[in-house]
Tab-separated table of C-alpha atoms and ligand atoms in Angstrom:
chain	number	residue	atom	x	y	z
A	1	UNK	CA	177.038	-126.590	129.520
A	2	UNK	CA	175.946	-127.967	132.992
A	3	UNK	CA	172.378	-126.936	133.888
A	4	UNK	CA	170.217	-128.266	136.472
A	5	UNK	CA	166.986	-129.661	135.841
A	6	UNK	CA	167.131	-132.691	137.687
A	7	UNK	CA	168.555	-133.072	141.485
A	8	UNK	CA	170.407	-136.205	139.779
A	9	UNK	CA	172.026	-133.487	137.555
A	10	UNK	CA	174.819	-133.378	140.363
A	11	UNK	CA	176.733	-135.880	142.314
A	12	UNK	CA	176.882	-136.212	145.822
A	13	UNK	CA	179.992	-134.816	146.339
A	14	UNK	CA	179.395	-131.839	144.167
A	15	UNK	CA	175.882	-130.958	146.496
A	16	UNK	CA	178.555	-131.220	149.238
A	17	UNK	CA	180.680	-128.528	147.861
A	18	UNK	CA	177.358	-126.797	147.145
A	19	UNK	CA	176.319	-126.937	151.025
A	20	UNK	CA	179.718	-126.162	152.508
A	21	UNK	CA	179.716	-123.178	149.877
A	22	UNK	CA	176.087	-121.801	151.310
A	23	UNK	CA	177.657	-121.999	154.806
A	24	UNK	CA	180.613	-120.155	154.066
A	25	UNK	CA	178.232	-117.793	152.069
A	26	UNK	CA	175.956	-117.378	155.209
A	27	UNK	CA	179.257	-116.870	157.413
A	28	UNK	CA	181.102	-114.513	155.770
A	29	UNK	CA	178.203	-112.498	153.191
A	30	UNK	CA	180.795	-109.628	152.264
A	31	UNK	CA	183.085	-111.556	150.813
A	32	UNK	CA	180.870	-112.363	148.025
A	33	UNK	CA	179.384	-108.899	147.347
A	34	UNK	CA	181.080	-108.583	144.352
A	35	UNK	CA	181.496	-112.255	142.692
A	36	UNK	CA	178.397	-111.565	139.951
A	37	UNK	CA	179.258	-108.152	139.481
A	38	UNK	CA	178.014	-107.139	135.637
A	39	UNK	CA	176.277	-110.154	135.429
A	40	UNK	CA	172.691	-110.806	134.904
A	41	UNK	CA	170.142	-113.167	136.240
A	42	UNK	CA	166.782	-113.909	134.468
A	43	UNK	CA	163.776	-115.254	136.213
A	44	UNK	CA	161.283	-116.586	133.761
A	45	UNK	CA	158.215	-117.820	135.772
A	46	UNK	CA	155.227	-118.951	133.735
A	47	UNK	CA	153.845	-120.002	137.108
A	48	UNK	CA	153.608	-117.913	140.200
A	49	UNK	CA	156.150	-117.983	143.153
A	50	UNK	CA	157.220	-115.882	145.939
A	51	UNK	CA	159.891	-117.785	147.305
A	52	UNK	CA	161.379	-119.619	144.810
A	53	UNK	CA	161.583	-116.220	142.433
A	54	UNK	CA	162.871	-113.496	145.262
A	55	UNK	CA	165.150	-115.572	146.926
A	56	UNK	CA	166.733	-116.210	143.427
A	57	UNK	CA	166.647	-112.164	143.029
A	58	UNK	CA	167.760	-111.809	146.394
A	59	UNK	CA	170.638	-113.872	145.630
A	60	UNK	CA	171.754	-112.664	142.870
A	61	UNK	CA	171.659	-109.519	143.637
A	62	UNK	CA	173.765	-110.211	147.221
A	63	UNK	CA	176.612	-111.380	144.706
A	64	UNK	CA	176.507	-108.284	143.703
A	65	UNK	CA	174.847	-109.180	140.078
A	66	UNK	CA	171.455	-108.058	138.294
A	67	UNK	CA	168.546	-109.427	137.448
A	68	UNK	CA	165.523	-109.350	134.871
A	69	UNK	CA	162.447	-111.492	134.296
A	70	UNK	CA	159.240	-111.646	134.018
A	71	UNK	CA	156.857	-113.415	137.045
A	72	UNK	CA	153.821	-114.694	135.213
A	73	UNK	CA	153.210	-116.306	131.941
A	74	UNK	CA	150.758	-113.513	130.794
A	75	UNK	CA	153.354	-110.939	131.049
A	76	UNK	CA	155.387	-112.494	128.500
A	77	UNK	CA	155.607	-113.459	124.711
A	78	UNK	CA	153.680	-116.786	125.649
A	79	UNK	CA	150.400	-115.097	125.265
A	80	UNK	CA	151.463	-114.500	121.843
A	81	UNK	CA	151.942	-117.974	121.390
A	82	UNK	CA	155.856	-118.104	121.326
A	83	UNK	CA	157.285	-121.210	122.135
A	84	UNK	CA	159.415	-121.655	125.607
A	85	UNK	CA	162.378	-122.715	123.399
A	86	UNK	CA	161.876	-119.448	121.811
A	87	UNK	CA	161.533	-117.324	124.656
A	88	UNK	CA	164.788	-118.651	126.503
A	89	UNK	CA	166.904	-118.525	123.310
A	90	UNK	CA	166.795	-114.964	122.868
A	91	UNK	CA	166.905	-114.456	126.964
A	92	UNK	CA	169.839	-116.490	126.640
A	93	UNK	CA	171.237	-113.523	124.776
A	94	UNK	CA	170.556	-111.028	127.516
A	95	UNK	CA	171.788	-112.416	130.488
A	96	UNK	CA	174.618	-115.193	131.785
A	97	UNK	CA	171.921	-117.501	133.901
A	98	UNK	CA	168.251	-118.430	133.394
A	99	UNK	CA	166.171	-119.656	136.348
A	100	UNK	CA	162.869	-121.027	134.959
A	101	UNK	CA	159.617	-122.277	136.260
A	102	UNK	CA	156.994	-123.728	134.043
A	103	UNK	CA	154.011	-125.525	135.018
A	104	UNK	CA	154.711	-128.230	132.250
A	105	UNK	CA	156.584	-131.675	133.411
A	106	UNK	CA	159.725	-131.033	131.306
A	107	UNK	CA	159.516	-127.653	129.803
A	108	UNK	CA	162.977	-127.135	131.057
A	109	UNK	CA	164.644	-129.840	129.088
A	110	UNK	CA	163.285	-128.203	126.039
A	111	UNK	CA	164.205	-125.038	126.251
A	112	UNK	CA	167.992	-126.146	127.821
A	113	UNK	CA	168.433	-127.597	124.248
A	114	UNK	CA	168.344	-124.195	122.389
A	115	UNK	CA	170.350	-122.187	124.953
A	116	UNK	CA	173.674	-121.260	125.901
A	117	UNK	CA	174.026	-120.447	128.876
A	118	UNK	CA	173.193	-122.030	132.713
A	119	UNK	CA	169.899	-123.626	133.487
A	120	UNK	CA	168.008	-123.855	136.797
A	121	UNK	CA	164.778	-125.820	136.531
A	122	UNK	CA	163.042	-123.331	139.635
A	123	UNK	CA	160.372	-125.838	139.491
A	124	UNK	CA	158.120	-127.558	136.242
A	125	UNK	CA	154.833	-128.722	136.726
A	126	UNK	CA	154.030	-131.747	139.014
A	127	UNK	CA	157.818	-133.262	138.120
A	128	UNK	CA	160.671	-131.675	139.793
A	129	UNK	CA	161.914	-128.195	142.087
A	130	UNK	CA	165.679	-129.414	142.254
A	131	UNK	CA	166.885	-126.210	144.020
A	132	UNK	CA	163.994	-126.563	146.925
A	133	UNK	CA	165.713	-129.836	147.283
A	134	UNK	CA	168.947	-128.218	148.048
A	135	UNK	CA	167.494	-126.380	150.388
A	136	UNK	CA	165.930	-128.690	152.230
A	137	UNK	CA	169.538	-130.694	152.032
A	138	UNK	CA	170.953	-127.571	153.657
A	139	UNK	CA	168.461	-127.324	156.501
A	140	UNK	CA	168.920	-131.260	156.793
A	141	UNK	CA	172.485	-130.926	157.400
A	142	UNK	CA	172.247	-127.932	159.063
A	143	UNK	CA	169.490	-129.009	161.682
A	144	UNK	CA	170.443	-133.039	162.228
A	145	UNK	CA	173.928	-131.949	162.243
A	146	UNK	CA	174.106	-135.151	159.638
A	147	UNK	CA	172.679	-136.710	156.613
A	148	UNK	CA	172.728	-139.934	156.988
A	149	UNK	CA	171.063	-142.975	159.480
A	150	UNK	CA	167.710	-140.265	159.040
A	151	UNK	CA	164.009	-141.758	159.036
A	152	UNK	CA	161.738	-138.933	157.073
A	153	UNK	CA	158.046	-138.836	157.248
A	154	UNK	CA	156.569	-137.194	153.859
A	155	UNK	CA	153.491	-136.246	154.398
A	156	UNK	CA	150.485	-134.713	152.117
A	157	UNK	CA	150.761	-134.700	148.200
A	158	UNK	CA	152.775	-136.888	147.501
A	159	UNK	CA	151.517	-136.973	143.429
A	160	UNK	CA	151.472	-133.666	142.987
A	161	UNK	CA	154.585	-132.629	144.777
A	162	UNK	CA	157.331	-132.024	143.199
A	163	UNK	CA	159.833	-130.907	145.892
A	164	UNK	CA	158.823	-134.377	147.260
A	165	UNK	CA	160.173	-136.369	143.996
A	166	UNK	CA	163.404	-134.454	144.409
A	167	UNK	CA	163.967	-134.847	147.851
A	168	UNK	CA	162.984	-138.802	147.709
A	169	UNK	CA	165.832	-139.199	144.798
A	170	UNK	CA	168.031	-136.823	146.605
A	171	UNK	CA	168.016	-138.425	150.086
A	172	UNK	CA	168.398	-141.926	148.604
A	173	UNK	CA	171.645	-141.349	148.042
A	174	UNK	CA	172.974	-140.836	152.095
A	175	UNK	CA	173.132	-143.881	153.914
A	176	UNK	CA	170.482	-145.446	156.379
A	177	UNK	CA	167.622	-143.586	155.117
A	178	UNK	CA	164.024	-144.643	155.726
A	179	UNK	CA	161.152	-142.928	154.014
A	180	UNK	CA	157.989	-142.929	155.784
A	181	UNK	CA	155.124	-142.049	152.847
A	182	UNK	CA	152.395	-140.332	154.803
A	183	UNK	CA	149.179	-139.829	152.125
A	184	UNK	CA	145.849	-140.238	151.154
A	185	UNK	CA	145.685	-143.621	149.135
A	186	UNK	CA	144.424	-141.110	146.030
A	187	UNK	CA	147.633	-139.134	146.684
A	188	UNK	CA	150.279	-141.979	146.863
A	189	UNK	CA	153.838	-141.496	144.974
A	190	UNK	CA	153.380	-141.400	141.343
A	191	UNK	CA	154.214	-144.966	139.643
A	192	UNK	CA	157.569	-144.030	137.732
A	193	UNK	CA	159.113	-143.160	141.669
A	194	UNK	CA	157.818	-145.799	143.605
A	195	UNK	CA	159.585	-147.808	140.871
A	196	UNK	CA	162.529	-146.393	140.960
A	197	UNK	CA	162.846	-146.736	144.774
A	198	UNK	CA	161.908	-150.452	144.179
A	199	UNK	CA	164.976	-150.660	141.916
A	200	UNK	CA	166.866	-148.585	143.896
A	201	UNK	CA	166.214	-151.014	147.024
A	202	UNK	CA	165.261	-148.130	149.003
A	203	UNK	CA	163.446	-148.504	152.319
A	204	UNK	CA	160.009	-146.729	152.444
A	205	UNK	CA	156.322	-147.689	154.166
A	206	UNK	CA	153.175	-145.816	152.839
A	207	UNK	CA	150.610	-145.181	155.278
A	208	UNK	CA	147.882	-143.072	155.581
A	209	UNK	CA	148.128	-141.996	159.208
A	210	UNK	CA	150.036	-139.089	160.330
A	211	UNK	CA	150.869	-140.279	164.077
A	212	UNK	CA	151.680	-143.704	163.633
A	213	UNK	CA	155.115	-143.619	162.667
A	214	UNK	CA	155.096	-140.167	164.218
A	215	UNK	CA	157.390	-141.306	167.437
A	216	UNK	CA	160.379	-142.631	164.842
A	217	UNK	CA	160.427	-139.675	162.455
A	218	UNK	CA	164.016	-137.664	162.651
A	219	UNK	CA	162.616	-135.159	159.609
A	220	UNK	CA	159.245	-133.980	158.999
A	221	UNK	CA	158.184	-133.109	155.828
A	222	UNK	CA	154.864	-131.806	155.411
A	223	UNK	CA	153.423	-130.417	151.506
A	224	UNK	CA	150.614	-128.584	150.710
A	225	UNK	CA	148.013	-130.771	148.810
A	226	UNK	CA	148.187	-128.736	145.101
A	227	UNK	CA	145.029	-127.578	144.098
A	228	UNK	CA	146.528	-126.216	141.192
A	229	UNK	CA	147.174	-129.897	139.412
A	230	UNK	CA	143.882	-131.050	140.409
A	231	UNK	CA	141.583	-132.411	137.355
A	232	UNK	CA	138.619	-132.682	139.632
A	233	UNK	CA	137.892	-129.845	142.579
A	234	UNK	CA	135.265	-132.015	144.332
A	235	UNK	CA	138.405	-134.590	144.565
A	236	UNK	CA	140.538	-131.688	146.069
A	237	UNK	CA	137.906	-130.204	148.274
A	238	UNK	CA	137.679	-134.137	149.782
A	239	UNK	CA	141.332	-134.502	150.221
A	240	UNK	CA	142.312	-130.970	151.359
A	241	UNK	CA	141.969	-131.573	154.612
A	242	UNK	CA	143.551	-135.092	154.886
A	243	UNK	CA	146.869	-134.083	157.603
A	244	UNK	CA	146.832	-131.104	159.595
A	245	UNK	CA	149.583	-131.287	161.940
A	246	UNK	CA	148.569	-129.610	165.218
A	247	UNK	CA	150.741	-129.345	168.749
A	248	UNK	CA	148.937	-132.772	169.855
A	249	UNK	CA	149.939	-134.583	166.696
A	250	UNK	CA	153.710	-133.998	168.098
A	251	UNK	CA	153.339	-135.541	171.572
A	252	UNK	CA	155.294	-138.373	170.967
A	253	UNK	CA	157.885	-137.076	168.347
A	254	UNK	CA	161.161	-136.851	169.235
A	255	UNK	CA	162.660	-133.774	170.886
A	256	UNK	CA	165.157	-133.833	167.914
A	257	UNK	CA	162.749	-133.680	165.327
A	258	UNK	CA	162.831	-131.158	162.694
A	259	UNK	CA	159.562	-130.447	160.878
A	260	UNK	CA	160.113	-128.951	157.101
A	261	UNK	CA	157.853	-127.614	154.909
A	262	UNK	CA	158.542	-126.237	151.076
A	263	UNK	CA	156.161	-123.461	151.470
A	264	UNK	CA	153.368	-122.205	151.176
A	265	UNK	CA	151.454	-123.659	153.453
A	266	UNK	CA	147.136	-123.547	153.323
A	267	UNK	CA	146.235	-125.142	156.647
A	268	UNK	CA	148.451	-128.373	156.922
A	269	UNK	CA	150.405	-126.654	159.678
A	270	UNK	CA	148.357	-125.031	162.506
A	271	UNK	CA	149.918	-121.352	163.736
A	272	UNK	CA	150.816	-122.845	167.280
A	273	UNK	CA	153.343	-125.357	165.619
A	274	UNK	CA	155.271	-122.208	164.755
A	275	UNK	CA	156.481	-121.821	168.238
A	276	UNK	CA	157.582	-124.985	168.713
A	277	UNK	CA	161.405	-125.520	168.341
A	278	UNK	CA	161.331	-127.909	166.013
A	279	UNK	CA	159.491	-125.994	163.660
A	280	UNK	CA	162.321	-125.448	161.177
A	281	UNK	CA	160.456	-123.833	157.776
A	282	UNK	CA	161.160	-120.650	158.494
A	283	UNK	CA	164.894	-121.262	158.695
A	284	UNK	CA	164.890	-123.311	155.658
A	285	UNK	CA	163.267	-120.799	153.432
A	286	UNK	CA	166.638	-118.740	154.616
A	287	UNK	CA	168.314	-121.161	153.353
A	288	UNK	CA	167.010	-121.016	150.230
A	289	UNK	CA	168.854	-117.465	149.401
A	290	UNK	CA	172.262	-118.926	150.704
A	291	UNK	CA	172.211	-121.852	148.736
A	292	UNK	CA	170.804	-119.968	145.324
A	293	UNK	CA	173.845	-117.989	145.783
A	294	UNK	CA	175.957	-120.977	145.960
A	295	UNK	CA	174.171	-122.883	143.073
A	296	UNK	CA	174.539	-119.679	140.936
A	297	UNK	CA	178.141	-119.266	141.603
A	298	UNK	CA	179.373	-122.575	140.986
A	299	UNK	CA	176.825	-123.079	137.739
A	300	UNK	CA	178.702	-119.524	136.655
A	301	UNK	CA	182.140	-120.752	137.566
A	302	UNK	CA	181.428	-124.407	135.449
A	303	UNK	CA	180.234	-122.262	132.317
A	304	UNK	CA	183.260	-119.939	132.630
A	305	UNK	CA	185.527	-123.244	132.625
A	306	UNK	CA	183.847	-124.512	129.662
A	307	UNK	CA	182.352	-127.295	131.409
B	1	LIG	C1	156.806	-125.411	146.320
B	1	LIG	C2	156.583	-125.496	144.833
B	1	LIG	O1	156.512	-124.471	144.147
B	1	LIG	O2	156.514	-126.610	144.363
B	1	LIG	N1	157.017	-124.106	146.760
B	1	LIG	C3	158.283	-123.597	146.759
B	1	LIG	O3	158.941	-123.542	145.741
B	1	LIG	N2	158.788	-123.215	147.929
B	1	LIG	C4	155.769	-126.099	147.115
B	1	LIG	C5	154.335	-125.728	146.884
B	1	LIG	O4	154.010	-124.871	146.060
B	1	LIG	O5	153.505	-126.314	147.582
């Protein structure tokens, strides 16, 4: 059974087919009206959302399919004290696709092991959010017109973040790719990734200043700092305010610049940015329905074909 819990979970050419799918899907919507019809979705968020969670509705419900859940942890068997492995084994039983968010690193592997049918890891704890990563491949592709020969400035929580640890292992597959690691020292890449990259031979600088690379940056990618995975609010009340990217900021950026951000954002992103062309969150979190609808299509199609 092929879920996905980790970008890695897919090759490169099979995030291809993925993107070319959610372009198709946001050319020609009617023809998919009916592909999940009498099928069921279930959303299982033990941590709030509001994008990640509708846009998986939305999606499944544009293919034409249903959808069930629950969208916080208190609303569910878990304040019993059933397990997670519990909870999405007898889901399993209900519907033909889980999408699951958990706020522990790895919860998802766990409860993949007792299930039968499709996966989606919508995002556990501080670790990974591999289907915001496919959006922001989408709005990559979709924006640069390319996805390779790209420098990207990551800025903000970069510990914390977990779309940031699956676009980092995502992007390093493309060719030519710089990262530019934009944080607070205290907010640096965990260890285990800046490892990896080192293995990898991937091409990264971490700074902490937000304009100095600003003028080479081709992507944009700001984060909210997470308050939520803080031990210590007098550490996140000192570091909340480290980047706010303001019209100024972008003097010397490149006119072909696209700025990304997961969403939500607090204050890392001033209003006025919004009009600026580059600006390209908004778009992306469109994105994010089309290419739900292609991730739960081809994730169906796999499971019907046994693989
Ligand atoms: C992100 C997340 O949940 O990690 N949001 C999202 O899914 N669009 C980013 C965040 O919460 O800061």
């Amino acid at each position: 059974m092929r879920n996905l819990i980790d970008i890695m979970d897919l090759s490169k050419a099979e995030i291809n087919d993925m993107l070319d799918l959610a372009d198709d899907i946001t050319a020609h919507k009617e023809k998919y009206w009916e592909s999940c019809k009498h099928m069921k979705l279930a959303t299982l968020f033990f941590e709030p959302s509001t994008r990640t969670r509708l846009s998986f509705e939305a999606a499944m419900i544009e293919l034409g399919g249903n959808v069930i859940g629950f969208s916080t942890a208190d609303s569910s068997s878990a304040m019993k004290g059933e397990t997670v492995e519990d909870t999405c084994r007898i889901v399993s039983q209900y519907v033909d696709i889980i999408a699951m968010r958990h706020p522990k690193e790895g919860a998802p592997v766990a409860a993949a092991t007792t299930i039968e049918v499709p996966l989606i890891n919508a995002g556990d704890g501080g670790h990974y959010h591999p289907t915001q990563t496919l959006t922001d491949l989408l709005t990559i592709r979709n924006e640069m017109g390319t996805m390779d020969d790209l420098t990207i400035g990551i800025v903000g929580d970069l510990k914390y973040g977990r779309t940031v640890h699956s676009l980092i292992k995502a992007m390093s597959r493309y060719k030519k790719i710089k990262f530019i690691l934009i944080s607070p020292k205290e907010l640096e890449i965990p260890y285990y990734l800046k490892k990896w990259m080192n293995d990898e031979n991937l091409e990264y600088i971490e700074t902490n200043s937000l304009e100095e690379y600003m003028s080479e940056i081709d992507v944009l990618y700001m984060t909210r700092i997470q308050q939520e995975r803080f031990f210590d609010i007098n550490e996140y009340n000192r570091l909340k305010n480290s980047f706010i990217l303001t019209p100024e900021k972008l003097i010397d950026a490149k006119k072909t610049m696209r700025i990304l951000h997961p969403l939500p954002r607090v204050n890392e992103i001033t209003r006025e940015v919004d009009k600026d062309p580059r600006a390209a969150y908004f778009r992306q979190a469109l994105n994010g329905k089309h290419i739900r609808m292609a991730l739960i299509l081809t994730l169906l199609k796999w499971a019907e074909e046994g693989r």
